[in-house]
Amino acid sequence: MSDEQPPASPAAPQPLAPKPAAKGPMKSMQQVEVDESKVWNLWFTRREFLTLAAWGAFLAGLAGSALAFLRFFIPRVTYDPPSLFKVGKPDEYMPGIVDERWKKKYRIWVARDTPAEGGGMYAIFARCTHLGCTPNWLEGQNKFKCPCHGSGFRKTGINFEGPAPRPLERCRVALADDGQLIVDLNTRFRNPKDWKKPEAYLKV
Ligand code: FES
């Protein structure tokens, strides 16, 4: 046997070995660094932006001044209730009853006495003489009671309990040509001595 070895055949191409996995998150896309200042410059320069902002502030101030100027010439409308108003005819009120139908709108009670009490009508201003709260009429207890500090007033308006220093006030009353009762909020009678005056106690 000969020791000669057959010549080696050319090496067959070997399959490529897979590359080792990259450490850390794999970048699937090429990341592009964005220069924000360049994007910004596509729209405005900083100077242009500041100029626009200044104009915006100036125009807003101008509009506000114009509105304030116009408002000066527009009369203010108030929705306060009138101080002189009609509250219906006397026979719409039951004798011996404190009527609360006008309390919310005009802040008054209208009371009509029985014939034994004098048969007249009067209007009581619904404001406590202590610090101005609005009392409640307690029909069952026949008295007005202030919810703030507990002052109590009789049906006539005379104070009898709590800190109120004086009676409830009465408003001027009169009869209109159409037979309705007129109440004048601006003329009020504080002193019970005045309550028998015809303007404070309307005989009906
Ligand atoms: S306000 Fe009515 S008791 Fe004080």
PDB file of N, CA and C in Angstrom, residues 34-96:
ATOM      1  N   VAL A  34     -33.717  64.256  15.558  1.00  0.00           N
ATOM      2  CA  VAL A  34     -34.446  65.389  14.995  1.00  0.00           C
ATOM      3  C   VAL A  34     -34.016  66.648  15.712  1.00  0.00           C
ATOM      4  N   ASP A  35     -33.643  67.578  14.936  1.00  0.00           N
ATOM      5  CA  ASP A  35     -33.267  68.869  15.514  1.00  0.00           C
ATOM      6  C   ASP A  35     -34.522  69.730  15.610  1.00  0.00           C
ATOM      7  N   GLU A  36     -35.044  69.850  16.862  1.00  0.00           N
ATOM      8  CA  GLU A  36     -36.313  70.556  17.057  1.00  0.00           C
ATOM      9  C   GLU A  36     -36.238  71.983  16.556  1.00  0.00           C
ATOM     10  N   SER A  37     -35.137  72.604  16.751  1.00  0.00           N
ATOM     11  CA  SER A  37     -35.039  73.999  16.351  1.00  0.00           C
ATOM     12  C   SER A  37     -35.205  74.152  14.848  1.00  0.00           C
ATOM     13  N   LYS A  38     -34.792  73.089  14.102  1.00  0.00           N
ATOM     14  CA  LYS A  38     -34.946  73.204  12.660  1.00  0.00           C
ATOM     15  C   LYS A  38     -36.398  73.038  12.248  1.00  0.00           C
ATOM     16  N   VAL A  39     -37.124  72.086  12.953  1.00  0.00           N
ATOM     17  CA  VAL A  39     -38.553  71.935  12.656  1.00  0.00           C
ATOM     18  C   VAL A  39     -39.279  73.224  12.970  1.00  0.00           C
ATOM     19  N   TRP A  40     -38.977  73.790  14.123  1.00  0.00           N
ATOM     20  CA  TRP A  40     -39.612  75.049  14.538  1.00  0.00           C
ATOM     21  C   TRP A  40     -39.402  76.122  13.482  1.00  0.00           C
ATOM     22  N   ASN A  41     -38.192  76.142  12.965  1.00  0.00           N
ATOM     23  CA  ASN A  41     -37.881  77.183  11.998  1.00  0.00           C
ATOM     24  C   ASN A  41     -38.658  77.036  10.709  1.00  0.00           C
ATOM     25  N   LEU A  42     -39.269  75.838  10.486  1.00  0.00           N
ATOM     26  CA  LEU A  42     -40.101  75.693   9.290  1.00  0.00           C
ATOM     27  C   LEU A  42     -41.308  76.612   9.362  1.00  0.00           C
ATOM     28  N   TRP A  43     -41.789  76.883  10.585  1.00  0.00           N
ATOM     29  CA  TRP A  43     -43.017  77.672  10.729  1.00  0.00           C
ATOM     30  C   TRP A  43     -42.708  79.120  11.100  1.00  0.00           C
ATOM     31  N   PHE A  44     -42.093  79.310  12.227  1.00  0.00           N
ATOM     32  CA  PHE A  44     -41.807  80.669  12.681  1.00  0.00           C
ATOM     33  C   PHE A  44     -40.376  80.745  13.179  1.00  0.00           C
ATOM     34  N   THR A  45     -39.858  81.892  13.048  1.00  0.00           N
ATOM     35  CA  THR A  45     -38.636  82.136  13.805  1.00  0.00           C
ATOM     36  C   THR A  45     -39.090  82.573  15.190  1.00  0.00           C
ATOM     37  N   ARG A  46     -38.213  82.495  16.134  1.00  0.00           N
ATOM     38  CA  ARG A  46     -38.578  82.924  17.491  1.00  0.00           C
ATOM     39  C   ARG A  46     -39.015  84.384  17.504  1.00  0.00           C
ATOM     40  N   ARG A  47     -38.342  85.190  16.741  1.00  0.00           N
ATOM     41  CA  ARG A  47     -38.699  86.609  16.718  1.00  0.00           C
ATOM     42  C   ARG A  47     -40.103  86.817  16.162  1.00  0.00           C
ATOM     43  N   GLU A  48     -40.441  86.062  15.096  1.00  0.00           N
ATOM     44  CA  GLU A  48     -41.785  86.199  14.522  1.00  0.00           C
ATOM     45  C   GLU A  48     -42.847  85.782  15.528  1.00  0.00           C
ATOM     46  N   PHE A  49     -42.535  84.708  16.245  1.00  0.00           N
ATOM     47  CA  PHE A  49     -43.507  84.235  17.219  1.00  0.00           C
ATOM     48  C   PHE A  49     -43.749  85.294  18.300  1.00  0.00           C
ATOM     49  N   LEU A  50     -42.671  85.881  18.802  1.00  0.00           N
ATOM     50  CA  LEU A  50     -42.828  86.895  19.848  1.00  0.00           C
ATOM     51  C   LEU A  50     -43.596  88.097  19.334  1.00  0.00           C
ATOM     52  N   THR A  51     -43.350  88.463  18.083  1.00  0.00           N
ATOM     53  CA  THR A  51     -44.080  89.595  17.502  1.00  0.00           C
ATOM     54  C   THR A  51     -45.577  89.286  17.428  1.00  0.00           C
ATOM     55  N   LEU A  52     -45.886  88.070  16.985  1.00  0.00           N
ATOM     56  CA  LEU A  52     -47.303  87.689  16.887  1.00  0.00           C
ATOM     57  C   LEU A  52     -47.967  87.690  18.256  1.00  0.00           C
ATOM     58  N   ALA A  53     -47.257  87.157  19.247  1.00  0.00           N
ATOM     59  CA  ALA A  53     -47.824  87.114  20.602  1.00  0.00           C
ATOM     60  C   ALA A  53     -48.085  88.523  21.116  1.00  0.00           C
ATOM     61  N   ALA A  54     -47.150  89.436  20.839  1.00  0.00           N
ATOM     62  CA  ALA A  54     -47.326  90.820  21.294  1.00  0.00           C
ATOM     63  C   ALA A  54     -48.549  91.446  20.636  1.00  0.00           C
ATOM     64  N   TRP A  55     -48.710  91.180  19.341  1.00  0.00           N
ATOM     65  CA  TRP A  55     -49.882  91.725  18.643  1.00  0.00           C
ATOM     66  C   TRP A  55     -51.180  91.140  19.193  1.00  0.00           C
ATOM     67  N   GLY A  56     -51.150  89.855  19.484  1.00  0.00           N
ATOM     68  CA  GLY A  56     -52.343  89.214  20.033  1.00  0.00           C
ATOM     69  C   GLY A  56     -52.749  89.854  21.348  1.00  0.00           C
ATOM     70  N   ALA A  57     -51.773  90.082  22.233  1.00  0.00           N
ATOM     71  CA  ALA A  57     -52.064  90.697  23.524  1.00  0.00           C
ATOM     72  C   ALA A  57     -52.582  92.114  23.342  1.00  0.00           C
ATOM     73  N   PHE A  58     -51.971  92.826  22.391  1.00  0.00           N
ATOM     74  CA  PHE A  58     -52.394  94.210  22.155  1.00  0.00           C
ATOM     75  C   PHE A  58     -53.846  94.252  21.657  1.00  0.00           C
ATOM     76  N   LEU A  59     -54.178  93.379  20.701  1.00  0.00           N
ATOM     77  CA  LEU A  59     -55.535  93.380  20.149  1.00  0.00           C
ATOM     78  C   LEU A  59     -56.557  92.953  21.191  1.00  0.00           C
ATOM     79  N   ALA A  60     -56.187  91.991  22.054  1.00  0.00           N
ATOM     80  CA  ALA A  60     -57.113  91.565  23.102  1.00  0.00           C
ATOM     81  C   ALA A  60     -57.387  92.723  24.064  1.00  0.00           C
ATOM     82  N   GLY A  61     -56.337  93.463  24.402  1.00  0.00           N
ATOM     83  CA  GLY A  61     -56.526  94.616  25.284  1.00  0.00           C
ATOM     84  C   GLY A  61     -57.399  95.678  24.645  1.00  0.00           C
ATOM     85  N   LEU A  62     -57.189  95.865  23.343  1.00  0.00           N
ATOM     86  CA  LEU A  62     -57.988  96.853  22.608  1.00  0.00           C
ATOM     87  C   LEU A  62     -59.463  96.461  22.604  1.00  0.00           C
ATOM     88  N   ALA A  63     -59.731  95.178  22.389  1.00  0.00           N
ATOM     89  CA  ALA A  63     -61.116  94.703  22.364  1.00  0.00           C
ATOM     90  C   ALA A  63     -61.759  94.893  23.742  1.00  0.00           C
ATOM     91  N   GLY A  64     -61.004  94.608  24.808  1.00  0.00           N
ATOM     92  CA  GLY A  64     -61.541  94.784  26.154  1.00  0.00           C
ATOM     93  C   GLY A  64     -61.882  96.227  26.441  1.00  0.00           C
ATOM     94  N   SER A  65     -61.006  97.131  26.008  1.00  0.00           N
ATOM     95  CA  SER A  65     -61.267  98.554  26.230  1.00  0.00           C
ATOM     96  C   SER A  65     -62.500  98.997  25.453  1.00  0.00           C
ATOM     97  N   ALA A  66     -62.640  98.505  24.226  1.00  0.00           N
ATOM     98  CA  ALA A  66     -63.803  98.883  23.414  1.00  0.00           C
ATOM     99  C   ALA A  66     -65.092  98.409  24.070  1.00  0.00           C
ATOM    100  N   LEU A  67     -65.068  97.190  24.629  1.00  0.00           N
ATOM    101  CA  LEU A  67     -66.272  96.669  25.289  1.00  0.00           C
ATOM    102  C   LEU A  67     -66.624  97.513  26.504  1.00  0.00           C
ATOM    103  N   ALA A  68     -65.590  97.853  27.282  1.00  0.00           N
ATOM    104  CA  ALA A  68     -65.833  98.668  28.474  1.00  0.00           C
ATOM    105  C   ALA A  68     -66.401 100.037  28.084  1.00  0.00           C
ATOM    106  N   PHE A  69     -65.897 100.579  26.976  1.00  0.00           N
ATOM    107  CA  PHE A  69     -66.367 101.882  26.505  1.00  0.00           C
ATOM    108  C   PHE A  69     -67.841 101.795  26.076  1.00  0.00           C
ATOM    109  N   LEU A  70     -68.169 100.743  25.333  1.00  0.00           N
ATOM    110  CA  LEU A  70     -69.551 100.588  24.880  1.00  0.00           C
ATOM    111  C   LEU A  70     -70.497 100.377  26.048  1.00  0.00           C
ATOM    112  N   ARG A  71     -70.025  99.615  27.022  1.00  0.00           N
ATOM    113  CA  ARG A  71     -70.883  99.321  28.159  1.00  0.00           C
ATOM    114  C   ARG A  71     -71.245 100.577  28.939  1.00  0.00           C
ATOM    115  N   PHE A  72     -70.375 101.546  28.884  1.00  0.00           N
ATOM    116  CA  PHE A  72     -70.626 102.801  29.571  1.00  0.00           C
ATOM    117  C   PHE A  72     -71.899 103.465  29.052  1.00  0.00           C
ATOM    118  N   PHE A  73     -72.170 103.261  27.753  1.00  0.00           N
ATOM    119  CA  PHE A  73     -73.336 103.921  27.145  1.00  0.00           C
ATOM    120  C   PHE A  73     -74.599 103.073  27.209  1.00  0.00           C
ATOM    121  N   ILE A  74     -74.460 101.831  27.660  1.00  0.00           N
ATOM    122  CA  ILE A  74     -75.651 100.988  27.749  1.00  0.00           C
ATOM    123  C   ILE A  74     -76.209 101.093  29.157  1.00  0.00           C
ATOM    124  N   PRO A  75     -77.475 101.509  29.288  1.00  0.00           N
ATOM    125  CA  PRO A  75     -78.020 101.661  30.639  1.00  0.00           C
ATOM    126  C   PRO A  75     -78.067 100.325  31.367  1.00  0.00           C
ATOM    127  N   ARG A  76     -77.754 100.389  32.629  1.00  0.00           N
ATOM    128  CA  ARG A  76     -77.800  99.166  33.427  1.00  0.00           C
ATOM    129  C   ARG A  76     -79.247  98.867  33.784  1.00  0.00           C
ATOM    130  N   VAL A  77     -79.605  97.622  33.641  1.00  0.00           N
ATOM    131  CA  VAL A  77     -80.972  97.217  33.959  1.00  0.00           C
ATOM    132  C   VAL A  77     -80.932  96.479  35.282  1.00  0.00           C
ATOM    133  N   THR A  78     -81.699  96.933  36.222  1.00  0.00           N
ATOM    134  CA  THR A  78     -81.756  96.226  37.499  1.00  0.00           C
ATOM    135  C   THR A  78     -83.108  95.517  37.586  1.00  0.00           C
ATOM    136  N   TYR A  79     -83.105  94.435  38.266  1.00  0.00           N
ATOM    137  CA  TYR A  79     -84.328  93.647  38.378  1.00  0.00           C
ATOM    138  C   TYR A  79     -84.862  93.655  39.796  1.00  0.00           C
ATOM    139  N   ASP A  80     -84.541  94.721  40.535  1.00  0.00           N
ATOM    140  CA  ASP A  80     -85.100  94.849  41.875  1.00  0.00           C
ATOM    141  C   ASP A  80     -86.605  95.039  41.756  1.00  0.00           C
ATOM    142  N   PRO A  81     -87.344  94.499  42.697  1.00  0.00           N
ATOM    143  CA  PRO A  81     -88.789  94.710  42.642  1.00  0.00           C
ATOM    144  C   PRO A  81     -89.108  96.185  42.853  1.00  0.00           C
ATOM    145  N   PRO A  82     -90.215  96.667  42.317  1.00  0.00           N
ATOM    146  CA  PRO A  82     -90.572  98.079  42.522  1.00  0.00           C
ATOM    147  C   PRO A  82     -90.863  98.324  43.993  1.00  0.00           C
ATOM    148  N   SER A  83     -90.763  99.587  44.394  1.00  0.00           N
ATOM    149  CA  SER A  83     -91.022  99.881  45.806  1.00  0.00           C
ATOM    150  C   SER A  83     -92.498 100.203  46.054  1.00  0.00           C
ATOM    151  N   LEU A  84     -93.247 100.426  44.963  1.00  0.00           N
ATOM    152  CA  LEU A  84     -94.675 100.719  45.096  1.00  0.00           C
ATOM    153  C   LEU A  84     -95.422  99.729  44.211  1.00  0.00           C
ATOM    154  N   PHE A  85     -96.317  98.965  44.794  1.00  0.00           N
ATOM    155  CA  PHE A  85     -96.964  97.911  43.997  1.00  0.00           C
ATOM    156  C   PHE A  85     -98.341  97.576  44.571  1.00  0.00           C
ATOM    157  N   LYS A  86     -99.149  96.937  43.744  1.00  0.00           N
ATOM    158  CA  LYS A  86    -100.491  96.522  44.159  1.00  0.00           C
ATOM    159  C   LYS A  86    -100.466  95.054  44.562  1.00  0.00           C
ATOM    160  N   VAL A  87    -101.293  94.748  45.554  1.00  0.00           N
ATOM    161  CA  VAL A  87    -101.300  93.364  46.050  1.00  0.00           C
ATOM    162  C   VAL A  87    -102.712  92.768  46.068  1.00  0.00           C
ATOM    163  N   GLY A  88    -103.577  93.310  45.231  1.00  0.00           N
ATOM    164  CA  GLY A  88    -104.925  92.736  45.155  1.00  0.00           C
ATOM    165  C   GLY A  88    -105.926  93.469  46.040  1.00  0.00           C
ATOM    166  N   LYS A  89    -107.184  93.011  45.960  1.00  0.00           N
ATOM    167  CA  LYS A  89    -108.255  93.688  46.708  1.00  0.00           C
ATOM    168  C   LYS A  89    -108.375  93.111  48.120  1.00  0.00           C
ATOM    169  N   PRO A  90    -108.862  93.919  49.044  1.00  0.00           N
ATOM    170  CA  PRO A  90    -108.950  93.460  50.446  1.00  0.00           C
ATOM    171  C   PRO A  90    -109.723  92.160  50.615  1.00  0.00           C
ATOM    172  N   ASP A  91    -110.784  91.980  49.785  1.00  0.00           N
ATOM    173  CA  ASP A  91    -111.564  90.757  50.018  1.00  0.00           C
ATOM    174  C   ASP A  91    -110.837  89.500  49.546  1.00  0.00           C
ATOM    175  N   GLU A  92    -109.638  89.667  49.006  1.00  0.00           N
ATOM    176  CA  GLU A  92    -108.821  88.488  48.663  1.00  0.00           C
ATOM    177  C   GLU A  92    -108.041  87.980  49.874  1.00  0.00           C
ATOM    178  N   TYR A  93    -108.182  88.704  50.993  1.00  0.00           N
ATOM    179  CA  TYR A  93    -107.436  88.317  52.194  1.00  0.00           C
ATOM    180  C   TYR A  93    -108.409  87.892  53.285  1.00  0.00           C
ATOM    181  N   MET A  94    -108.085  86.779  53.894  1.00  0.00           N
ATOM    182  CA  MET A  94    -108.944  86.251  54.968  1.00  0.00           C
ATOM    183  C   MET A  94    -108.708  87.020  56.261  1.00  0.00           C
ATOM    184  N   PRO A  95    -109.772  87.437  56.941  1.00  0.00           N
ATOM    185  CA  PRO A  95    -109.588  88.087  58.248  1.00  0.00           C
ATOM    186  C   PRO A  95    -108.888  87.141  59.233  1.00  0.00           C
ATOM    187  N   GLY A  96    -107.975  87.716  59.992  1.00  0.00           N
ATOM    188  CA  GLY A  96    -107.267  86.946  61.019  1.00  0.00           C
ATOM    189  C   GLY A  96    -106.071  86.159  60.490  1.00  0.00           C
TER     190      GLY A  96
END
